[in-house]
Short mmCIF file of C-alpha atoms and ligand atoms in Angstrom, two decimals:
data_model
loop_
_atom_site.label_atom_id
_atom_site.label_comp_id
_atom_site.label_asym_id
_atom_site.label_seq_id
_atom_site.Cartn_x
_atom_site.Cartn_y
_atom_site.Cartn_z
CA MET H 16 173.21 -101.96 23.38
CA GLU H 17 170.33 -100.02 24.96
CA ALA H 18 169.97 -100.44 28.72
CA GLY H 19 166.29 -101.20 28.05
CA GLU H 20 167.18 -104.29 26.04
CA VAL H 21 169.17 -105.67 28.94
CA THR H 22 166.23 -104.98 31.29
CA GLY H 23 163.71 -107.00 29.35
CA MET H 24 165.72 -110.19 29.43
CA TYR H 25 166.01 -110.50 33.20
CA PRO H 26 163.05 -111.25 35.47
CA MET H 27 163.27 -109.91 39.00
CA LEU H 28 164.13 -112.72 41.47
CA SER H 29 163.23 -113.22 45.11
CA VAL H 30 166.07 -112.94 47.62
CA GLU H 31 166.00 -116.74 48.09
CA GLU H 32 166.15 -117.50 44.37
CA ALA H 33 168.94 -115.00 43.85
CA LEU H 34 170.98 -116.23 46.80
CA GLY H 35 170.43 -119.82 45.72
CA ARG H 36 171.85 -119.00 42.30
CA VAL H 37 174.86 -117.21 43.77
CA LEU H 38 175.63 -120.08 46.15
CA SER H 39 175.19 -122.76 43.49
CA ALA H 40 178.05 -121.10 41.60
CA ILE H 41 180.41 -121.42 44.56
CA SER H 42 182.46 -124.30 45.90
CA PRO H 43 184.88 -124.29 48.83
CA LEU H 44 188.50 -123.30 48.17
CA PRO H 45 191.38 -125.75 48.76
CA GLU H 46 192.60 -126.40 52.29
CA GLU H 47 195.81 -125.44 54.07
CA ARG H 48 197.28 -126.14 57.51
CA ILE H 49 197.95 -123.10 59.69
CA PRO H 50 199.01 -122.37 63.30
CA ILE H 51 196.03 -122.03 65.62
CA LEU H 52 197.15 -118.55 66.69
CA GLU H 53 196.50 -117.42 63.11
CA ALA H 54 193.23 -119.30 62.78
CA LEU H 55 190.69 -116.95 64.39
CA GLY H 56 187.77 -116.55 61.97
CA ARG H 57 189.02 -119.25 59.61
CA VAL H 58 186.81 -122.20 58.63
CA THR H 59 187.87 -125.80 59.33
CA SER H 60 188.14 -128.13 56.34
CA ARG H 61 188.34 -131.36 58.35
CA ASP H 62 186.55 -132.83 61.35
CA VAL H 63 188.54 -132.55 64.55
CA LYS H 64 188.16 -135.59 66.82
CA ALA H 65 189.60 -136.06 70.30
CA ALA H 66 192.57 -138.42 70.49
CA TYR H 67 192.18 -138.71 74.29
CA ASP H 68 189.82 -137.89 77.13
CA ILE H 69 189.63 -134.36 78.50
CA PRO H 70 190.32 -134.20 81.35
CA PRO H 71 192.70 -137.14 80.90
CA HIS H 72 192.35 -138.23 84.57
CA ALA H 73 189.71 -137.91 87.28
CA ASN H 74 190.56 -134.84 89.33
CA SER H 75 189.30 -132.67 92.13
CA ALA H 76 186.86 -129.83 91.49
CA MET H 77 187.65 -128.24 94.86
CA ASP H 78 190.37 -127.75 97.45
CA GLY H 79 189.74 -130.29 100.22
CA TYR H 80 190.39 -133.89 101.15
CA ALA H 81 190.12 -136.94 98.92
CA VAL H 82 188.22 -139.60 100.87
CA ARG H 83 186.26 -142.81 100.58
CA ALA H 84 182.63 -141.57 100.56
CA ALA H 85 181.60 -144.61 102.62
CA ASP H 86 183.84 -143.40 105.49
CA THR H 87 181.80 -140.21 105.78
CA CYS H 88 178.29 -141.63 105.72
CA ASP H 89 177.64 -141.00 109.45
CA ALA H 90 179.38 -137.62 109.64
CA THR H 91 177.53 -134.63 111.17
CA PRO H 92 178.82 -131.44 112.84
CA GLU H 93 177.87 -132.96 116.21
CA ARG H 94 179.41 -136.39 115.48
CA PRO H 95 182.21 -135.74 112.99
CA VAL H 96 184.16 -138.61 111.45
CA ARG H 97 187.89 -138.71 112.22
CA LEU H 98 190.22 -139.49 109.30
CA ARG H 99 194.03 -139.64 109.28
CA VAL H 100 195.67 -137.38 106.65
CA ILE H 101 198.28 -139.53 104.90
CA GLY H 102 199.50 -137.22 102.17
CA GLU H 103 198.95 -134.24 99.94
CA VAL H 104 198.58 -133.78 96.18
CA ALA H 105 198.59 -130.57 94.14
CA ALA H 106 197.54 -129.97 90.53
CA GLY H 107 200.20 -131.24 88.17
CA TYR H 108 201.40 -134.09 90.41
CA VAL H 109 200.56 -137.75 90.64
CA PRO H 110 199.36 -138.97 94.04
CA GLU H 111 201.73 -141.58 95.48
CA VAL H 112 199.53 -142.76 98.33
CA GLN H 113 196.40 -144.85 98.31
CA VAL H 114 193.36 -143.88 100.34
CA VAL H 115 192.39 -146.80 102.57
CA PRO H 116 189.51 -146.87 105.08
CA GLY H 117 189.98 -144.26 107.77
CA THR H 118 192.36 -142.07 105.76
CA ALA H 119 192.25 -138.94 103.60
CA VAL H 120 194.62 -137.09 101.23
CA ARG H 121 194.78 -133.31 101.16
CA ILE H 122 194.00 -132.36 97.54
CA MET H 123 193.97 -129.18 95.46
CA THR H 124 191.68 -128.24 92.60
CA GLY H 125 192.75 -130.02 89.41
CA ALA H 126 194.91 -132.62 91.19
CA PRO H 127 194.33 -136.27 90.23
CA ILE H 128 192.12 -138.25 92.61
CA PRO H 129 194.31 -140.77 94.50
CA ALA H 130 193.60 -144.48 94.15
CA GLY H 131 191.02 -145.68 96.63
CA ALA H 132 189.29 -142.28 96.97
CA ASP H 133 185.94 -141.63 95.32
CA ALA H 134 184.93 -138.21 96.71
CA VAL H 135 186.31 -134.89 97.90
CA VAL H 136 185.29 -133.17 101.13
CA ARG H 137 185.76 -129.42 100.86
CA PHE H 138 187.98 -127.74 103.45
CA GLU H 139 185.03 -125.81 104.83
CA TRP H 140 183.28 -129.06 105.77
CA THR H 141 186.22 -130.19 107.92
CA ARG H 142 188.20 -129.22 111.00
CA LYS H 143 191.85 -129.95 111.55
CA GLU H 144 193.06 -131.88 114.57
CA GLY H 145 196.79 -132.54 114.39
CA GLU H 146 197.46 -135.34 111.90
CA HIS H 147 193.72 -135.86 111.56
CA ILE H 148 190.69 -134.12 110.15
CA LEU H 149 187.18 -134.14 111.49
CA VAL H 150 184.67 -134.47 108.64
CA GLU H 151 181.41 -132.78 109.56
CA ARG H 152 179.35 -133.74 106.60
CA ALA H 153 178.55 -136.95 104.70
CA VAL H 154 179.47 -136.82 101.01
CA PRO H 155 178.15 -139.13 98.28
CA PRO H 156 180.54 -140.97 95.93
CA GLY H 157 181.61 -138.59 93.15
CA GLN H 158 181.24 -135.43 95.28
CA ASP H 159 183.48 -132.74 93.69
CA VAL H 160 185.22 -135.31 91.49
CA ARG H 161 185.55 -134.43 87.81
CA PRO H 162 185.68 -137.80 86.03
CA ALA H 163 188.10 -138.44 83.17
CA GLY H 164 186.43 -137.53 79.86
CA GLU H 165 183.87 -135.31 81.61
CA ASP H 166 184.46 -132.57 79.00
CA VAL H 167 185.37 -134.58 75.89
CA ARG H 168 185.58 -138.32 75.28
CA ALA H 169 188.37 -139.95 73.26
CA GLY H 170 187.12 -140.38 69.68
CA GLU H 171 184.39 -137.73 70.01
CA LEU H 172 183.80 -135.31 67.12
CA VAL H 173 184.54 -131.99 68.80
CA ILE H 174 184.79 -129.48 65.93
CA PRO H 175 183.13 -130.51 62.67
CA ALA H 176 184.46 -129.47 59.27
CA GLY H 177 182.93 -126.16 58.19
CA THR H 178 183.21 -124.49 61.61
CA ARG H 179 184.22 -120.85 61.72
CA LEU H 180 186.82 -120.76 64.48
CA ARG H 181 186.12 -118.59 67.51
CA PRO H 182 188.31 -118.14 70.60
CA GLN H 183 186.60 -121.10 72.30
CA GLU H 184 187.42 -123.46 69.40
CA LEU H 185 191.06 -122.32 69.51
CA GLY H 186 191.19 -123.11 73.24
CA MET H 187 189.66 -126.51 72.52
CA LEU H 188 192.19 -127.22 69.75
CA ALA H 189 194.97 -126.43 72.23
CA SER H 190 193.36 -128.76 74.82
CA LEU H 191 193.34 -131.48 72.19
CA GLY H 192 197.03 -130.92 71.53
CA HIS H 193 196.69 -129.36 68.08
CA GLY H 194 199.09 -126.52 67.37
CA GLU H 195 197.85 -126.37 63.79
CA VAL H 196 194.51 -126.80 62.10
CA TRP H 197 193.26 -127.59 58.58
CA VAL H 198 191.24 -124.71 57.14
CA HIS H 199 190.01 -123.60 53.75
CA ARG H 200 192.04 -120.94 52.04
CA ARG H 201 190.80 -117.37 52.51
CA PRO H 202 189.03 -116.08 49.42
CA ARG H 203 190.67 -113.15 47.69
CA VAL H 204 187.89 -110.69 46.96
CA GLY H 205 188.37 -107.94 44.39
CA ILE H 206 186.58 -104.67 45.20
CA LEU H 207 185.83 -102.18 42.46
CA ALA H 208 183.95 -98.88 42.83
CA THR H 209 182.55 -97.20 39.74
CA GLY H 210 181.48 -93.64 39.02
CA ASP H 211 182.76 -90.49 37.34
CA GLU H 212 181.68 -88.58 40.47
CA LEU H 213 183.95 -90.45 42.89
CA VAL H 214 187.11 -89.02 44.40
CA GLY H 215 189.44 -90.55 46.97
CA ILE H 216 189.96 -89.47 50.56
CA GLY H 217 192.89 -87.15 49.98
CA GLU H 218 191.65 -85.62 46.74
CA PRO H 219 189.93 -82.21 46.56
CA LEU H 220 186.15 -82.37 46.64
CA ALA H 221 185.60 -80.53 43.36
CA PRO H 222 182.08 -79.42 42.38
CA GLY H 223 179.88 -82.39 41.46
CA LYS H 224 182.15 -84.88 43.19
CA ILE H 225 181.59 -87.10 46.23
CA ARG H 226 183.97 -89.35 48.08
CA ASN H 227 184.21 -93.05 47.45
CA ALA H 228 182.71 -94.71 50.54
CA ASN H 229 181.88 -98.17 49.20
CA SER H 230 185.43 -99.39 48.64
CA TYR H 231 186.08 -98.86 52.33
CA SER H 232 182.89 -100.31 53.78
CA ASN H 233 183.12 -103.29 51.42
CA TYR H 234 186.80 -103.77 52.29
CA ALA H 235 185.95 -104.00 55.99
CA GLN H 236 183.02 -106.33 55.30
CA VAL H 237 185.29 -108.67 53.34
CA LEU H 238 187.74 -108.71 56.27
CA ARG H 239 184.99 -109.28 58.80
CA TYR H 240 183.78 -112.41 57.03
CA GLY H 241 187.22 -113.93 56.57
CA GLY H 242 188.10 -112.80 53.05
CA GLU H 243 191.22 -111.06 51.84
CA PRO H 244 190.21 -107.77 50.22
CA VAL H 245 191.96 -106.72 47.00
CA LEU H 246 191.25 -103.09 46.08
CA LEU H 247 190.84 -102.61 42.34
CA GLY H 248 190.44 -98.85 42.59
CA VAL H 249 187.74 -96.61 41.14
CA ALA H 250 186.65 -97.08 37.55
CA ARG H 251 185.18 -94.27 35.52
CA ASP H 252 181.78 -94.92 33.93
CA ARG H 253 183.33 -96.42 30.82
CA GLU H 254 183.22 -100.03 29.76
CA ASP H 255 186.93 -100.12 28.95
CA ASP H 256 188.01 -98.81 32.35
CA ILE H 257 185.72 -101.20 34.24
CA ALA H 258 186.74 -104.17 32.09
CA GLU H 259 190.42 -103.38 32.48
CA ARG H 260 190.25 -103.17 36.28
CA LEU H 261 188.21 -106.35 36.54
CA ARG H 262 190.73 -108.14 34.30
CA ALA H 263 193.50 -106.90 36.59
CA GLY H 264 191.61 -108.55 39.46
CA LEU H 265 191.35 -111.81 37.54
CA ALA H 266 195.05 -111.69 36.75
CA ASP H 267 195.67 -111.19 40.48
CA GLY H 268 193.85 -114.46 41.15
CA VAL H 269 190.75 -113.19 42.91
CA ASP H 270 188.07 -115.75 43.79
CA LEU H 271 185.17 -113.29 43.78
CA LEU H 272 184.65 -109.84 42.30
CA LEU H 273 182.52 -107.16 43.93
CA VAL H 274 181.56 -104.09 41.97
CA SER H 275 179.50 -101.20 43.31
CA GLY H 276 177.57 -98.78 41.13
CA GLY H 277 176.72 -98.90 37.49
CA VAL H 278 174.04 -101.59 37.60
CA SER H 279 170.75 -99.69 37.53
CA VAL H 280 168.98 -98.40 34.43
CA GLY H 281 170.70 -95.05 34.05
CA ASP H 282 172.59 -94.18 30.90
CA PHE H 283 175.91 -94.90 32.55
CA ASP H 284 175.05 -98.33 33.93
CA VAL H 285 177.92 -99.93 32.26
CA VAL H 286 178.76 -102.80 34.59
CA LYS H 287 175.99 -104.94 33.09
CA ARG H 288 177.32 -104.24 29.61
CA VAL H 289 180.81 -105.30 30.60
CA LEU H 290 179.45 -108.52 32.09
CA ALA H 291 177.30 -109.17 29.01
CA ALA H 292 180.17 -108.44 26.62
CA GLU H 293 183.08 -110.08 28.43
CA GLY H 294 181.42 -112.76 30.52
CA LYS H 295 177.92 -113.77 31.42
CA ILE H 296 175.02 -112.20 33.32
CA GLU H 297 173.23 -114.82 35.42
CA PHE H 298 170.55 -112.57 36.81
CA TRP H 299 169.76 -108.93 37.41
CA ARG H 300 167.37 -107.35 39.90
CA VAL H 301 166.17 -108.79 43.17
CA ARG H 302 162.87 -108.12 44.94
CA MET H 303 164.46 -106.25 47.83
CA LYS H 304 164.96 -102.73 49.14
CA PRO H 305 167.57 -101.44 49.20
CA GLY H 306 169.53 -103.39 46.63
CA LYS H 307 167.08 -104.06 43.80
CA PRO H 308 169.37 -103.61 40.78
CA LEU H 309 171.77 -106.35 41.91
CA ALA H 310 173.56 -108.06 39.03
CA PHE H 311 175.25 -111.43 39.23
CA GLY H 312 177.40 -113.08 36.62
CA PHE H 313 180.81 -114.42 35.73
CA LEU H 314 183.99 -113.16 34.20
CA GLY H 315 186.62 -115.58 33.09
CA MET H 316 190.01 -116.17 31.61
CA GLU H 317 191.09 -119.56 30.28
CA GLY H 318 188.25 -121.59 31.69
CA GLN H 319 188.45 -120.00 35.14
CA GLN H 320 185.03 -118.50 35.84
CA VAL H 321 185.04 -115.96 38.64
CA PRO H 322 181.67 -114.94 40.11
CA VAL H 323 180.91 -111.22 39.99
CA ILE H 324 178.40 -109.53 42.27
CA GLY H 325 177.40 -106.14 40.89
CA MET H 326 175.89 -104.12 43.72
CA PRO H 327 174.05 -100.81 43.43
CA GLY H 328 176.23 -97.82 44.25
CA ASN H 329 174.23 -96.10 46.96
CA PRO H 330 176.30 -96.58 50.10
CA VAL H 331 173.52 -98.30 52.06
CA SER H 332 172.59 -100.50 49.08
CA ALA H 333 176.18 -101.57 48.59
CA MET H 334 176.49 -102.54 52.24
CA VAL H 335 173.12 -104.29 52.51
CA SER H 336 173.65 -106.16 49.21
CA PHE H 337 176.97 -107.25 50.60
CA GLU H 338 175.41 -108.61 53.82
CA ILE H 339 172.73 -110.51 51.93
CA PHE H 340 174.78 -111.90 48.99
CA ALA H 341 178.53 -111.35 49.33
CA ARG H 342 178.72 -112.41 52.98
CA PRO H 343 177.28 -115.90 52.39
CA ALA H 344 179.32 -116.21 49.19
CA ILE H 345 182.56 -115.43 51.06
CA LEU H 346 181.64 -117.87 53.84
CA ALA H 347 180.71 -120.56 51.28
CA LEU H 348 184.08 -120.10 49.55
CA GLN H 349 185.61 -120.93 52.93
CA GLY H 350 183.45 -124.04 53.27
CA ALA H 351 181.38 -122.71 56.17
CA ARG H 352 178.41 -124.90 57.11
CA ASP H 353 176.33 -122.13 58.63
CA LEU H 354 175.66 -119.24 56.27
CA GLU H 355 172.82 -117.68 58.26
CA PRO H 356 173.58 -114.33 59.87
CA LEU H 357 172.94 -114.02 63.60
CA SER H 358 169.47 -112.55 64.10
CA VAL H 359 166.99 -111.81 66.86
CA ILE H 360 163.24 -111.28 67.00
CA ALA H 361 162.26 -107.79 68.10
CA THR H 362 159.13 -105.70 68.46
CA PHE H 363 159.00 -103.01 65.79
CA ALA H 364 158.55 -99.65 67.52
CA ASP H 365 157.68 -97.44 64.53
CA ALA H 366 155.21 -97.36 61.70
CA VAL H 367 155.95 -97.79 58.00
CA PRO H 368 152.70 -96.64 56.39
CA ARG H 369 153.21 -97.99 52.87
CA LYS H 370 155.65 -100.35 51.31
CA ASP H 371 155.99 -102.03 47.94
CA GLY H 372 156.09 -105.77 47.31
CA ARG H 373 159.81 -106.07 47.94
CA ARG H 374 161.58 -107.40 51.02
CA HIS H 375 162.72 -104.37 52.96
CA TYR H 376 165.81 -104.25 55.12
CA LEU H 377 165.30 -101.39 57.55
CA ARG H 378 168.14 -100.01 59.62
CA VAL H 379 167.19 -100.24 63.29
CA GLN H 380 168.56 -99.59 66.71
CA LEU H 381 167.81 -102.23 69.34
CA GLU H 382 166.73 -101.32 72.83
CA GLU H 383 165.72 -103.62 75.67
CA ARG H 384 162.92 -102.41 77.89
CA ASP H 385 161.25 -104.54 80.60
CA GLY H 386 162.67 -107.71 79.12
CA GLU H 387 161.39 -106.95 75.61
CA LEU H 388 163.60 -106.10 72.67
CA PHE H 389 162.43 -103.13 70.58
CA ALA H 390 163.64 -102.10 67.11
CA HIS H 391 163.59 -98.37 66.35
CA LEU H 392 164.21 -96.98 62.88
CA THR H 393 167.50 -95.07 62.70
CA GLY H 394 165.86 -92.20 60.83
CA ASP H 395 165.59 -91.59 57.09
CA GLN H 396 165.82 -94.94 55.33
CA GLY H 397 167.00 -93.64 51.97
CA SER H 398 169.62 -95.87 50.36
CA GLY H 399 172.04 -92.94 50.21
CA ILE H 400 171.78 -92.24 53.96
CA LEU H 401 174.95 -93.91 55.21
CA SER H 402 174.37 -92.40 58.68
CA SER H 403 171.37 -94.75 58.96
CA MET H 404 173.90 -97.61 58.90
CA VAL H 405 176.25 -95.86 61.31
CA LYS H 406 173.44 -95.68 63.87
CA ALA H 407 172.15 -99.19 63.22
CA ASP H 408 172.50 -102.28 65.40
CA GLY H 409 170.83 -104.36 62.73
CA LEU H 410 168.66 -104.77 59.65
CA ALA H 411 164.99 -105.48 60.31
CA ILE H 412 163.58 -107.79 57.63
CA ILE H 413 160.12 -106.76 56.49
CA PRO H 414 158.58 -109.55 54.40
CA GLU H 415 157.50 -108.98 50.78
CA ASP H 416 153.81 -109.58 51.50
CA TRP H 417 153.41 -106.95 54.24
CA ASP H 418 152.00 -103.78 52.72
CA HIS H 419 152.73 -101.71 55.81
CA VAL H 420 154.28 -102.16 59.24
CA GLU H 421 152.55 -101.22 62.49
CA PRO H 422 154.19 -100.59 65.84
CA GLY H 423 154.16 -103.87 67.77
CA ALA H 424 154.87 -106.08 64.75
CA GLN H 425 157.34 -108.89 65.44
CA VAL H 426 160.28 -108.66 63.06
CA ARG H 427 163.52 -110.54 62.57
CA VAL H 428 166.60 -108.34 62.87
CA ILE H 429 169.95 -109.33 61.36
CA LEU H 430 172.64 -108.16 63.78
CA LEU H 431 175.34 -105.91 62.36
CA ARG H 432 177.59 -106.23 65.40
CA PRO H 433 180.67 -108.41 65.26
P1 AMP Q 26 174.80 -95.98 40.79
O1 AMP Q 26 174.38 -97.32 41.38
O2 AMP Q 26 176.12 -96.04 40.11
O3 AMP Q 26 173.71 -95.41 39.96
O4 AMP Q 26 175.00 -95.03 42.04
C1 AMP Q 26 173.91 -94.70 42.87
C2 AMP Q 26 174.29 -93.59 43.84
O5 AMP Q 26 175.34 -94.04 44.67
C3 AMP Q 26 174.82 -92.34 43.17
O6 AMP Q 26 174.32 -91.26 43.90
C4 AMP Q 26 176.31 -92.46 43.33
O7 AMP Q 26 176.94 -91.21 43.35
C5 AMP Q 26 176.45 -93.17 44.65
N1 AMP Q 26 177.67 -93.96 44.69
C6 AMP Q 26 178.07 -94.86 43.77
N2 AMP Q 26 179.22 -95.41 44.11
C7 AMP Q 26 179.59 -94.86 45.28
C8 AMP Q 26 180.71 -95.01 46.15
N3 AMP Q 26 181.69 -95.87 45.86
N4 AMP Q 26 180.76 -94.29 47.28
C9 AMP Q 26 179.77 -93.42 47.58
N5 AMP Q 26 178.70 -93.24 46.81
C10 AMP Q 26 178.59 -93.93 45.66
MG1 MG Q 27 177.26 -94.79 39.03
#
């Protein structure tokens, strides 16, 4: 088949249309129960509700004396109120005494409030006098008391299904008494690089050759977004080699296939042919830069249809295409609710004199000056300039309908930091 024939059949899609079509082909993987210490970055498959209040009992927020607030209402440094200290309670113990009018219990931070008391007077607001204290300040009911359920109420939905677990959620799960958590299985993501020119890290850099970068950046991206990378090696620019390696991925049970290179209109753009011959091409080409010749389709064995994202081979294109399409796909396979990358609004500091009608993703460095966030281009924006990614804090999104960018323009920047 001529590459030109393939071209004609596929209209160029907007980023939204293309992403919508990728995501509509994806449903969350089955769930499994795992220890919370292994759950960082995993996505919950069930709602987590509190079985009890946190904290479970009212307790002191300060070191001081548990008192009846009413006893202190006339207290001043000049006319302190005298209370008899009838006991002491530390965190982790249950108070055995009851605070009655005219008495106080010495209490430590986190210790349960004794019966009868409704406030805590901090040490620094008191003076000691033998068995007694002199309270120099009036405190209202509730002063420095953390009520039961102040943090979480019994029955409350604390972590909804579809949450990507961060350290704070793991701490919360522990507070709730969960040593394990239900999460979606991690997607296994096959990674294939293509190109006759590619050599591996240890191989000699013979004339005409370059090193395979994409397998490594894509591998790390898969890990970062919770997938399990499966390297399928480097295929030569031949349909049989590409097809064989992709089939090996299918046999290995991958949930998603990522291919870089071989999807533009050059003579050797064989990935599209493999997809057309052995599976199905859903779309090809997206109105974006870098990353225009993106191909999306399916490969399958015995009714199992595995989505394939064919990304252009330039190292920046492969990484940017990954962030825009593979990242949300990997998160959706894990059942994540929020697929939006973290982004900020920044003031563009440079000029881009002319651009085409595609959405541009420019590599920028962020700098804060006088409370304003500025985005500076990281230099040459060619899609082969991997150092522009190395220097970048983020990708500035320049909308399709801007025909140039002036310094001072407000742009959204997708953050590339973890
Ligand atoms: P392609 O999309 O296959 O036409 O490749 C576009 C450009 O990216 C060419 O200059 C390739 O040599 C380069 N390229 C393709 N794959 C890789 C890779 N895995 N690592 C580094 N560069 C690559
Ligand atoms: Mg190639």
